[in-house]
Coordinates of C-alpha atoms and ligand atoms in Angstrom, one line a residue:
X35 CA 104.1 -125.9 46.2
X36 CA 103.2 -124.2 42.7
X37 CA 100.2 -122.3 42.5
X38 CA 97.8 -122.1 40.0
X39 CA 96.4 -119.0 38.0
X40 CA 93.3 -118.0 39.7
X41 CA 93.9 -120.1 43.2
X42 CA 92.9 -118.7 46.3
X43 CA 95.3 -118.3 49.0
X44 CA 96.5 -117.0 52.4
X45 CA 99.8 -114.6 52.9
X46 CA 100.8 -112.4 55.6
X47 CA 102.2 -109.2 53.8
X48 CA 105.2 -108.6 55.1
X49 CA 107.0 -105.6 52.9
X50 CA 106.2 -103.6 50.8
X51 CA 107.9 -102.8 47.2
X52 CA 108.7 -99.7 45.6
X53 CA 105.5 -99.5 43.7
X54 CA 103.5 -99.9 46.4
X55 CA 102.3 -103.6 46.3
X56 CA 102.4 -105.6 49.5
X57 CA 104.9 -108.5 49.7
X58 CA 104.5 -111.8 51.2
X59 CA 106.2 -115.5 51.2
X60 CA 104.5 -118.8 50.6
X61 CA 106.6 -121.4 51.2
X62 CA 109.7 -119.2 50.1
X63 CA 107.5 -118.4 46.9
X64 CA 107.5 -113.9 46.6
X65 CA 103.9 -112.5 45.8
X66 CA 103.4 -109.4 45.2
X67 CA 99.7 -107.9 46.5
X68 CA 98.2 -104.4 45.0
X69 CA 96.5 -102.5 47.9
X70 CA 97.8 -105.0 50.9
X71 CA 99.3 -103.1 53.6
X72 CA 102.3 -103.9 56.1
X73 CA 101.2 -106.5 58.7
X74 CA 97.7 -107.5 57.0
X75 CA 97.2 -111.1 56.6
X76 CA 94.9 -111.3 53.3
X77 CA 93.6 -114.1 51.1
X78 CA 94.7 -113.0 47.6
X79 CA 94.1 -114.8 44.1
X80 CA 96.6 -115.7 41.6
X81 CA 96.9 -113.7 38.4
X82 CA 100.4 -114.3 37.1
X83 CA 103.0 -116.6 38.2
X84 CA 106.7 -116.2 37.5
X85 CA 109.6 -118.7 38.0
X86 CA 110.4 -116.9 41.9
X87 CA 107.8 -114.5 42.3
X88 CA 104.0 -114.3 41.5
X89 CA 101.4 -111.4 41.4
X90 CA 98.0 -111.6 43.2
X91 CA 94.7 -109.9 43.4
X92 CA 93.5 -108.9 46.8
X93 CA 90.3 -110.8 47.8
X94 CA 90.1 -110.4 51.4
X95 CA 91.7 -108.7 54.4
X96 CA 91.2 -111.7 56.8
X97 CA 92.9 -109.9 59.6
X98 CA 94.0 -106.0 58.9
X99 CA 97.2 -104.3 59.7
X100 CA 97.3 -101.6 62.4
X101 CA 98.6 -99.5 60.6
X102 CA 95.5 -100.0 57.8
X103 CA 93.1 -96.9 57.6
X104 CA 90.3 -96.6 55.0
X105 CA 91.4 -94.4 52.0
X106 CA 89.2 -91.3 52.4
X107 CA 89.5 -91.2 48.6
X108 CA 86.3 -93.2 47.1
X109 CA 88.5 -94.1 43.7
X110 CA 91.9 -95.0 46.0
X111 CA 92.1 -98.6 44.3
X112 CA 90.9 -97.7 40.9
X113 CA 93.0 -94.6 40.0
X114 CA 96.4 -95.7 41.1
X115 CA 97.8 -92.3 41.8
X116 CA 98.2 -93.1 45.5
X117 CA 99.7 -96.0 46.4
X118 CA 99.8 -95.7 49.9
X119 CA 96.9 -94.6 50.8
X120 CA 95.2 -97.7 53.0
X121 CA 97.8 -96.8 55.5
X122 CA 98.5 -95.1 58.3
X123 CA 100.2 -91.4 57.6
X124 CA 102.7 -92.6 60.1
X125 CA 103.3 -95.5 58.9
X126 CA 104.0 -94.1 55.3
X127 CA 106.5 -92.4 56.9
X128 CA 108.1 -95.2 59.0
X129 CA 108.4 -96.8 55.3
X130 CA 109.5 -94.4 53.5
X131 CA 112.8 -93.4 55.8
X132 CA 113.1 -97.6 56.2
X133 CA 113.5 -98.0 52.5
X134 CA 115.7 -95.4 52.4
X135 CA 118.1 -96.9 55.1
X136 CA 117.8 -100.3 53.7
X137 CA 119.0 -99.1 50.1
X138 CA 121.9 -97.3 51.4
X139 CA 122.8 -100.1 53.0
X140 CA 122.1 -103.1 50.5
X141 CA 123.5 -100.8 47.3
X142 CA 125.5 -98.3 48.7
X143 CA 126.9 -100.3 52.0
X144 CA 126.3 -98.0 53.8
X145 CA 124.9 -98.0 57.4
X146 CA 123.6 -94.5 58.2
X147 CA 121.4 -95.4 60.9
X148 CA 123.2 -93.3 63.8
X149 CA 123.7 -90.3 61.5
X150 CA 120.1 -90.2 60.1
X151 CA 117.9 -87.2 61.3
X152 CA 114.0 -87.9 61.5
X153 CA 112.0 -87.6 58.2
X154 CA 110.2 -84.2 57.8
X155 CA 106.8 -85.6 57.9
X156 CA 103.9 -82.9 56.5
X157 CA 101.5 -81.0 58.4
X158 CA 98.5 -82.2 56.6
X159 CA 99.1 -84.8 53.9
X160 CA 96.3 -84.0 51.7
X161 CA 95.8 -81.2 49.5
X162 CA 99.2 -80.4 49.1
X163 CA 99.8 -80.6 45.3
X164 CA 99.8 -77.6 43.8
X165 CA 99.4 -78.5 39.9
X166 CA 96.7 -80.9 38.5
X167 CA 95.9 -82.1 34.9
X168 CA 92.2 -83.7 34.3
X169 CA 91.5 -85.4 31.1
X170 CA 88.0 -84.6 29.8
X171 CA 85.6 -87.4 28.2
X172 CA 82.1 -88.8 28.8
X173 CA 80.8 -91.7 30.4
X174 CA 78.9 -93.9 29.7
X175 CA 75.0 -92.0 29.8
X176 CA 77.1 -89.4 27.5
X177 CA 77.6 -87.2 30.3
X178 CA 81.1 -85.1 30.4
X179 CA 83.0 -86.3 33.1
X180 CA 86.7 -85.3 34.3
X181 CA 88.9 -87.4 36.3
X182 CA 91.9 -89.6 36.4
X183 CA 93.2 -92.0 33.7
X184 CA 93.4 -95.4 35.1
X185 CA 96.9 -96.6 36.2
X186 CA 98.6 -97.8 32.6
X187 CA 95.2 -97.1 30.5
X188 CA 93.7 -94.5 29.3
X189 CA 90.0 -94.9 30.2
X190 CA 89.3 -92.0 32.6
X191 CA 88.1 -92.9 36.5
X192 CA 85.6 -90.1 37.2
X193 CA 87.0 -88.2 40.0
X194 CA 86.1 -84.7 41.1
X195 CA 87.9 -83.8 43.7
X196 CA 91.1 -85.4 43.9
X197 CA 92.5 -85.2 48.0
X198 CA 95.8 -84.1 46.8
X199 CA 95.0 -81.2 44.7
X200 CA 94.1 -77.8 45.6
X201 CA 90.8 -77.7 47.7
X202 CA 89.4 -75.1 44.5
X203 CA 90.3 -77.9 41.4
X204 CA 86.6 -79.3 41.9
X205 CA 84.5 -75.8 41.7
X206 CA 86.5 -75.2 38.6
X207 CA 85.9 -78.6 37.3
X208 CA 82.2 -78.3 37.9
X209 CA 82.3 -74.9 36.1
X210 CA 84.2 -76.0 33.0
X211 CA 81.8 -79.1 32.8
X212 CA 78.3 -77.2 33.2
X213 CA 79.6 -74.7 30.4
X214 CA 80.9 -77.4 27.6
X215 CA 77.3 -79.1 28.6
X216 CA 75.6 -75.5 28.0
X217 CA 77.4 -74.6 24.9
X218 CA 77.7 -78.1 23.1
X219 CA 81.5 -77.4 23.1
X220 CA 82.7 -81.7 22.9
X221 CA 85.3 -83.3 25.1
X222 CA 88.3 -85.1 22.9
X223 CA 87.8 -88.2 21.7
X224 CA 91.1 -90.3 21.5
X225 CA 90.3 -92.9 19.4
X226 CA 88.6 -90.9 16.6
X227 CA 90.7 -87.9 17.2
X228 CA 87.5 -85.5 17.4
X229 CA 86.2 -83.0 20.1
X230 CA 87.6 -80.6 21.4
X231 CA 88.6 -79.8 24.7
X232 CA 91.3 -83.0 26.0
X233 CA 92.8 -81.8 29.4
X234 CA 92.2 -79.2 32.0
X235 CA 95.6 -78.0 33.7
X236 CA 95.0 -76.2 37.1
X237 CA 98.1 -74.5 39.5
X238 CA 97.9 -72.5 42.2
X239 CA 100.1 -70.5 44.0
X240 CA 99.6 -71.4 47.5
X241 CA 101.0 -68.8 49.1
X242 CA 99.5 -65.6 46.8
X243 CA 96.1 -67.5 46.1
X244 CA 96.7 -66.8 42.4
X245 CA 95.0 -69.6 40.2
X246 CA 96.0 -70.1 36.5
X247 CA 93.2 -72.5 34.2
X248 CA 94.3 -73.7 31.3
X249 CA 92.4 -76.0 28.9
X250 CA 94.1 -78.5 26.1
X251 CA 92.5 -78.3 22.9
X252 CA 92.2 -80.0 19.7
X253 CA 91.5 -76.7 17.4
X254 CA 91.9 -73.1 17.8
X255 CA 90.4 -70.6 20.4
X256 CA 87.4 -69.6 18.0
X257 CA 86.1 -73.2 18.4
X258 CA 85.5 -72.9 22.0
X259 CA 82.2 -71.1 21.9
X260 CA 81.4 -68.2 23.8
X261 CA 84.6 -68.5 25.8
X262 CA 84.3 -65.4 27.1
X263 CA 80.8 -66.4 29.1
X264 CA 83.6 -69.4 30.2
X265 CA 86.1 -66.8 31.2
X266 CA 83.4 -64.7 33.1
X267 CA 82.4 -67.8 34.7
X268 CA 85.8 -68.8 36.0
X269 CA 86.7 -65.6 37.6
X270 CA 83.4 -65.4 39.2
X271 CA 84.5 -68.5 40.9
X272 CA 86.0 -66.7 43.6
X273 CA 85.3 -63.5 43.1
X274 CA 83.3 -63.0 45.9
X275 CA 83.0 -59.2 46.1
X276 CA 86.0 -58.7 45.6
X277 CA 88.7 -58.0 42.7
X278 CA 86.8 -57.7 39.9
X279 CA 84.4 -55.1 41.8
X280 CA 80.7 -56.0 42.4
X281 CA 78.1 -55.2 39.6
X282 CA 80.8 -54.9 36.8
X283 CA 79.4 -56.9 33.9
X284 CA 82.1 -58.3 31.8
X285 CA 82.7 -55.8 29.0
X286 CA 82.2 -53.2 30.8
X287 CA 85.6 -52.7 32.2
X288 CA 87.6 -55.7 30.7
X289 CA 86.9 -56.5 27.3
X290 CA 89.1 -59.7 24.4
X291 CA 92.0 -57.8 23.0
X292 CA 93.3 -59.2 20.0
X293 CA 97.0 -61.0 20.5
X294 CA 96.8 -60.5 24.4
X295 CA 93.1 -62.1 25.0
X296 CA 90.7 -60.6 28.1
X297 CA 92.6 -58.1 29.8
X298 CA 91.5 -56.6 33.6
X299 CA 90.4 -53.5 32.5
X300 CA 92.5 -50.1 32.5
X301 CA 95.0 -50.8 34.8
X302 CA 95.8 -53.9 32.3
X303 CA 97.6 -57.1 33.4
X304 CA 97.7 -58.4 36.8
X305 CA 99.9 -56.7 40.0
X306 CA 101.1 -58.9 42.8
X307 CA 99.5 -57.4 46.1
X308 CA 100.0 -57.6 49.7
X309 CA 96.2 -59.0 49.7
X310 CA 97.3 -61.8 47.1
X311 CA 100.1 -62.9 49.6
X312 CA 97.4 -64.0 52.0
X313 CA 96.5 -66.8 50.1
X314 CA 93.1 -66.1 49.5
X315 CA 92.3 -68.2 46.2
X316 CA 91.5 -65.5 43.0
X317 CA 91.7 -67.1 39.4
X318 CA 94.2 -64.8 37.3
X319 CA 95.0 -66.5 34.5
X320 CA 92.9 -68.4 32.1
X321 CA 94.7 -70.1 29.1
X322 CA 94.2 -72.5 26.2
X323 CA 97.2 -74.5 25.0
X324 CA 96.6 -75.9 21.9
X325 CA 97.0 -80.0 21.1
X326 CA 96.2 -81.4 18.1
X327 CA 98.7 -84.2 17.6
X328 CA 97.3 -87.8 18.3
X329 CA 100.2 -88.2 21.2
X330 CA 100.3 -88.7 24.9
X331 CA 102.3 -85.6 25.4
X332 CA 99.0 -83.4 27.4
X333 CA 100.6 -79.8 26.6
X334 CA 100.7 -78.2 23.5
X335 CA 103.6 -75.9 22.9
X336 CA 101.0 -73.1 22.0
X337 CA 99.2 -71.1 24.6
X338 CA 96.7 -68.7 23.9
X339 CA 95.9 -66.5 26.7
X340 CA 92.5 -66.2 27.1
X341 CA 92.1 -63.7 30.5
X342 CA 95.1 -62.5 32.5
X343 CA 99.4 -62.2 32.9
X344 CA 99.4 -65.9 31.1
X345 CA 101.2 -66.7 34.3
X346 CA 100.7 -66.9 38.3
X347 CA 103.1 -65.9 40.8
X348 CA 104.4 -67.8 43.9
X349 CA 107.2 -67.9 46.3
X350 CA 109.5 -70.3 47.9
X351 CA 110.9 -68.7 51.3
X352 CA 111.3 -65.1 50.1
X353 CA 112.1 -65.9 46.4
X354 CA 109.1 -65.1 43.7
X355 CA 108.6 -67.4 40.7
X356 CA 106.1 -66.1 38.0
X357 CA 104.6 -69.6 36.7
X358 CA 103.2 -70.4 33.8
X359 CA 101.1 -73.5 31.9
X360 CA 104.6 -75.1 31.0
X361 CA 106.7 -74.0 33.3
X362 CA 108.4 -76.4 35.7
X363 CA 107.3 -75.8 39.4
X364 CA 107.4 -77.9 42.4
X365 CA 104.2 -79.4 43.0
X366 CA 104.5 -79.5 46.5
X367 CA 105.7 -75.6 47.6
X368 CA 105.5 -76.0 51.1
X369 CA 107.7 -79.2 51.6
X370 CA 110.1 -77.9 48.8
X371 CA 110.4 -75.0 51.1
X372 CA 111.3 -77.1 54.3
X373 CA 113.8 -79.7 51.9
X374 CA 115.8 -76.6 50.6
X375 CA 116.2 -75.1 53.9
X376 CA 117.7 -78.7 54.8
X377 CA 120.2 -78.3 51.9
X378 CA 121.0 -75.1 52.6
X379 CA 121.7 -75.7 56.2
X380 CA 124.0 -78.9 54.9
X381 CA 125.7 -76.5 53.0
X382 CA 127.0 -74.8 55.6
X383 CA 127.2 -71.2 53.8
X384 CA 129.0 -68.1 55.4
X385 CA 128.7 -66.0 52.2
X386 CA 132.4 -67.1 50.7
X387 CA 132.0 -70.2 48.8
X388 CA 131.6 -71.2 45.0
X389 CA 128.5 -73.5 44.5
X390 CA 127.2 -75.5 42.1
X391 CA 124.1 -76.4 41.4
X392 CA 124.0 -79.5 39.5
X393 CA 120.4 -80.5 37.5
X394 CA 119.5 -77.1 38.4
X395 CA 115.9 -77.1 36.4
X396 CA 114.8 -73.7 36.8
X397 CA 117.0 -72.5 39.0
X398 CA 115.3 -72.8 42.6
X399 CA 118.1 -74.5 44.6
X400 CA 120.3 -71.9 43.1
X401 CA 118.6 -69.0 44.1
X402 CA 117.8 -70.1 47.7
X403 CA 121.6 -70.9 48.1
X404 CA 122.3 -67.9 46.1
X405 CA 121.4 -65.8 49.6
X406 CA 124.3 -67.0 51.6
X407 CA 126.8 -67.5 48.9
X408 CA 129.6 -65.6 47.2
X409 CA 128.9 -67.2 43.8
X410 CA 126.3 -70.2 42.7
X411 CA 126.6 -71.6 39.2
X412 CA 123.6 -73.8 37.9
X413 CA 123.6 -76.6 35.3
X414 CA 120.8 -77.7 33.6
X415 CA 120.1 -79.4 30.3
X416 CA 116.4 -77.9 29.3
X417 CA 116.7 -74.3 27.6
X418 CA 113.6 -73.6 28.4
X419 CA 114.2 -73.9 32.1
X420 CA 117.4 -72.0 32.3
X421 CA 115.8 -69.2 30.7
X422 CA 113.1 -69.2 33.4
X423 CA 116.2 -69.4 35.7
X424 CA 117.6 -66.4 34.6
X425 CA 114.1 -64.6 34.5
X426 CA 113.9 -65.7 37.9
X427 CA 117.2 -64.5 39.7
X428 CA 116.5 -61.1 37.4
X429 CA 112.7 -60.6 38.8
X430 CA 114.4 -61.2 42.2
X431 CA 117.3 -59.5 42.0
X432 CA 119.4 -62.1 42.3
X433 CA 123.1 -61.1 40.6
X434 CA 125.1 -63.7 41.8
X435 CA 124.1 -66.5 39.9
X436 CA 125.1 -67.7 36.5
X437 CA 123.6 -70.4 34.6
X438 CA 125.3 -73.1 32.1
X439 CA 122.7 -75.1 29.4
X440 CA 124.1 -78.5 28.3
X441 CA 124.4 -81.8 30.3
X442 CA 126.2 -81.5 33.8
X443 CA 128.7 -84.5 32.7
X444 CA 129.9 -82.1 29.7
X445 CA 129.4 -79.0 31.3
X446 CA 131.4 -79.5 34.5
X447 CA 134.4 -81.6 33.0
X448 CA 134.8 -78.3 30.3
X449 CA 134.4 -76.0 32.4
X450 CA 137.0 -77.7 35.2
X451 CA 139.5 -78.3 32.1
X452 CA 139.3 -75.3 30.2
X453 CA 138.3 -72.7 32.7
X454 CA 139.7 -74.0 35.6
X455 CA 136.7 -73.8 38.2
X456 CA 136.7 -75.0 41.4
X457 CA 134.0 -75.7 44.2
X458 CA 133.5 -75.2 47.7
X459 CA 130.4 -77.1 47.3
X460 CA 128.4 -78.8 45.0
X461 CA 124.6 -79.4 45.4
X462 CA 123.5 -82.0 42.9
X463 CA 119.2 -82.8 42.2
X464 CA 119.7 -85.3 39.6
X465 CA 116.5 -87.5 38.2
X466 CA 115.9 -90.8 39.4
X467 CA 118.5 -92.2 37.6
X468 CA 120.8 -90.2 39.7
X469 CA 124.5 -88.9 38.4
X470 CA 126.0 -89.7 35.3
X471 CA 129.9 -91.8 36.1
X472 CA 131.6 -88.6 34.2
X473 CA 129.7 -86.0 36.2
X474 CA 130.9 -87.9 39.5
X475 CA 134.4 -88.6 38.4
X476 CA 134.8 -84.7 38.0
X477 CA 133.5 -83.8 41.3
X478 CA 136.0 -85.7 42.7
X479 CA 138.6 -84.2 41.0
X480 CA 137.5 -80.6 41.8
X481 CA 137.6 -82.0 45.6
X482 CA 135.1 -79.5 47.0
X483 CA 134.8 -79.8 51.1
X484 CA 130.9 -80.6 50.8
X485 CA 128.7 -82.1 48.8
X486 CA 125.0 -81.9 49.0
X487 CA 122.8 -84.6 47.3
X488 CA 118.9 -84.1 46.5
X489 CA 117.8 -87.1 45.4
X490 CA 114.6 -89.0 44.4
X491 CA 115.6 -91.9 44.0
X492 CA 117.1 -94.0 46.9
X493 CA 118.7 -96.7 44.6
X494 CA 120.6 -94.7 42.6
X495 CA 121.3 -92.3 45.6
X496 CA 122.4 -95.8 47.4
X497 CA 124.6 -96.3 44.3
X498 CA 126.6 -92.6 43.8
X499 CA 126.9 -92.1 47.6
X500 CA 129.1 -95.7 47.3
X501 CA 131.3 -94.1 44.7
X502 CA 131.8 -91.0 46.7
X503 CA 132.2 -92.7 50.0
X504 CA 135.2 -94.7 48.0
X505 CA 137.3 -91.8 47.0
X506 CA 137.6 -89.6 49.7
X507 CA 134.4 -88.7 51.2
X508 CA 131.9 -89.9 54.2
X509 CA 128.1 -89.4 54.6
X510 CA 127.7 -87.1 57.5
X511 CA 124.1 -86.0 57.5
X512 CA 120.9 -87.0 55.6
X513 CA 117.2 -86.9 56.1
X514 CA 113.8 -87.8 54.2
X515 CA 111.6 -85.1 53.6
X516 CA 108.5 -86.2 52.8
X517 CA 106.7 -84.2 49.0
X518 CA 104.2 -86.7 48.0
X519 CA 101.7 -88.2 50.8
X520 CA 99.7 -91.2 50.0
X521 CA 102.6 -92.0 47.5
X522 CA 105.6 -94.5 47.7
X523 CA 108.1 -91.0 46.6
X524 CA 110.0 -89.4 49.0
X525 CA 112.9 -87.4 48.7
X526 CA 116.1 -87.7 50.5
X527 CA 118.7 -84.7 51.2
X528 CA 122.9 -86.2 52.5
X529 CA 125.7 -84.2 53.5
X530 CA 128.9 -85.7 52.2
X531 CA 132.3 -84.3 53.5
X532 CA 135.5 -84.4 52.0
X533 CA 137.3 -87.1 55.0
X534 CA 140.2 -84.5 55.3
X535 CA 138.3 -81.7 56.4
Ligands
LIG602 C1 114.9 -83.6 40.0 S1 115.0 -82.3 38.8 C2 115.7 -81.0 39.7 C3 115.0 -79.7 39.6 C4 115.5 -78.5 40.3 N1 116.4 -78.7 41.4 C5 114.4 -77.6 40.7 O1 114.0 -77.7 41.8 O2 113.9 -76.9 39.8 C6 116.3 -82.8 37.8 C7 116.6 -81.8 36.7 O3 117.7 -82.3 36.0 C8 117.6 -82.1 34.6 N2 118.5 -83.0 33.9 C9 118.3 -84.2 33.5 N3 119.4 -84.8 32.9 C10 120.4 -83.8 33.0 C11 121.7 -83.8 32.7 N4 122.3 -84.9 32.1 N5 122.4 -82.7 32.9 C12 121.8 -81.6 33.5 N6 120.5 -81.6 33.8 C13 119.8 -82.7 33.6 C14 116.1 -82.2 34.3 O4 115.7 -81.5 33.2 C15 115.5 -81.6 35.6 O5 115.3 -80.3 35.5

């Protein structure tokens, strides 16, 4: 029976797809229902309908799943950033690891049940993000609000403390809003391309404390009035008698230096101290980065340091990364920690082999595997991040690294032609559209005993591990770990072993 747009109906949600939407079946007929969980029977109202499938608008739950929770997060529906979050913690994990075993099996043909080891669920799911952007606009009364755009719009959803973000994002929020209100300094206005201030970019190290702010502006620095009063603001935040010394007004012992902005007094710059390592949250860094295309690219290429290193510092295990507004990080430290150590254990290391590092970004699989190896070579196709690699295995003292630039499908066929390198393993992080054919092909050919995959992407995981599995190799390990609570993401680590070893 075909259903009409706007019809009310009944459907048991029985799956739930890759974007997040629950799934059910009238009559054979596929609807696809935003923020329906697993097991909920709902009544739902048509929106669109397609020859085989149709889209429908929750109304009702008539009878809720038991594994539906109430999303502590008042803007859940409306924002879009979590997908996931109506349900049960354990039962995102329960469907994350299921839709992982049910790709390798439909794309790759691969049953991996028996070898699969459980997912690596986190400690707490909230909170765990370690980087946040906020556009900046008003609302409606004309008041300046930060928040979320909308899924697929850009009309922001006010939001001011977002559950996955650092537990500090909303004081700084709060401060950043009171003193553009204070100082008539305007948000950005997309549609007439006017105001000023368009984004706020927060990370934190989580486990040094150290807190970089940086603001996105359309104009230069001396627009943003009495920034320094901003500045002084900011690292008050947290200051808490501590740091910056009790009773210190601002000039006194910091003061703007041309070129290098507000420096910390004397000693200049910031040093990374036992004290930072506990975690305690400080704000180092404040930054402007300077936007004034009409685009939907957030960061501007130009950052003036307004107080600070222009950087943070953090660690993975025992390797430091200094991060700054555009560096790439991971967002979530402490699972990246827990999924490396999976790789590295995968890898099986004794301190003899060649690795590579495939999709290396900047360099932190490398350096972690760089510990127990004889040699690792990274590939990576951003400049920028290589040379933050190389920065990185230099501040740590890391010599037994080297890193290529260019695409890992040109790089490692060269390299294997000309230069005649071989593997013992090769770790591979590709992005979701997993490896490129030519990349594959030559990692067959250089017949290294293991193969690690990273992957985000269970499809085209599903689809490489079939091409591997077909010339000479077999899944023996894999595992989710879970990075992004609340989310449908997860990320997946395999071993794959050359079948004559
Ligand atoms: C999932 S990320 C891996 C990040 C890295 N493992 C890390 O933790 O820093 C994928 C990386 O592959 C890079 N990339 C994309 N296409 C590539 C290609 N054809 N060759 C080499 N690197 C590529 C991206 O720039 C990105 O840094």
């Amino acid at each position: 029976m075909r259903r009409e747009k706007n019809e009310i109906f009944r459907v048991r949600i029985e799956d739930m797809s890759d974007t997040g939407e629950g799934i059910g079946k009238t009559d054979g007929f596929t609807w696809f229902v935003k923020d329906a969980v697993i097991g909920d029977l709902v009544e739902a109202k048509v929106m669109k309908v397609k020859k085989s499938y149709g889209f429908a608008r929750l109304m009702k739950v008539l009878k809720p799943s038991p594994h539906r929770v109430t999303p502590p997060c008042p803007v859940a529906s409306s924002c879009g950033g979590c997908q996931l979050q109506a349900m049960s913690y354990e039962e995102q994990l329960r469907f994350k690891e299921r839709k992982v075993l049910n790709n390798l099996r439909r794309i790759g043909g691969l049953d991996c049940r028996e070898i699969w080891e459980p997912i690596i669920g986190m400690e707490d799911p909230w909170h765990y993000r370690n980087k946040a952007l906020f556009p900046i606009g008003r609302n409606k009364e004309g008041k300046i609000i930060t928040g979320f755009f909308a899924g697929r719009t850009h009309s922001i959803i006010e939001n001011t403390d977002c559950l996955l973000g650092a537990p500090e994002n909303a004081r700084i929020l709060a401060c950043i809003r009171n003193y553009m209100e204070e100082y008539g300094v305007a948000p950005y206005e997309e549609k007439t391309h006017t105001g000023l201030v368009r984004h706020v970019l927060i990370r934190k190290g989580f486990r040094t404390g150290q807190i970089l702010v940086c603001l996105v502006i359309n104009g230069a620095v001396k627009e943003l009035r009495s920034a320094e009063i901003l500045v002084e603001r900011l690292l008050g935040l947290f200051d808490e008698g501590r740091g910056l010394g009790k009773g210190r007004g601002f000039g006194e012992e910091r003061g703007f230096d041309e070129g290098r902005g507000f420096n910390e007094g004397k000693e200049g710059g910031h040093k990374e101290t036992v004290e930072d390592r506990e975690g305690r949250p400080r704000i180092v860094t404040v930054a402007c980065s300077i936007n004034r295309k009409q685009t939907n690219v957030i960061l501007g290429t130009e950052i003036v340091n307004l107080y600070g290193t222009g950087s943070i510092v953090d660690f993975i295990g025992s390797i430091q990364y200094q991060i700054s507004p555009l560096s790439f990080y991971q967002v979530n430290p402490r699972q990246t920690e827990r999924l490396y150590e999976m790789a590295l254990e995968y890898a099986g290391l004794t301190g003899e082999e060649t690795v590579w590092d495939l999709y290396c970004g900047i360099g932190t699989i490398s350096l972690f595997l760089a510990q127990r190896a004889k040699r690792v070579c990274g590939v990576e196709i951003i400049p920028q991040a290589i040379e933050d690699a190389r920065r990185n295995a230099e501040q740590n003292g890391i010599k037994n690294v080297g890193f290529f630039t260019g695409k890992a499908e040109e790089v490692l066929p060269e390299q294997y032609e000309k230069n005649h390198i071989q593997a013992d393993v090769i770790v591979v992080d590709p992005p979701r559209k997993g490896c490129d054919p030519m990349c594959l092909e030559t990692m067959i050919k250089m017949a290294p005993e293991r193969i690690v995959y990273v992957s985000c992407d269970s499809a085209t995981l599903a689809r490489d591990l079939r091409y591997l599995t077909e010339n000479g190799y077999e899944v023996r390990r894999g595992r989710c770990c879970d990075m992004f609570g609340g989310t449908v993401h997860v990320e997946t680590v395999v071993l794959i072993q050359r079948k004559d070893t």
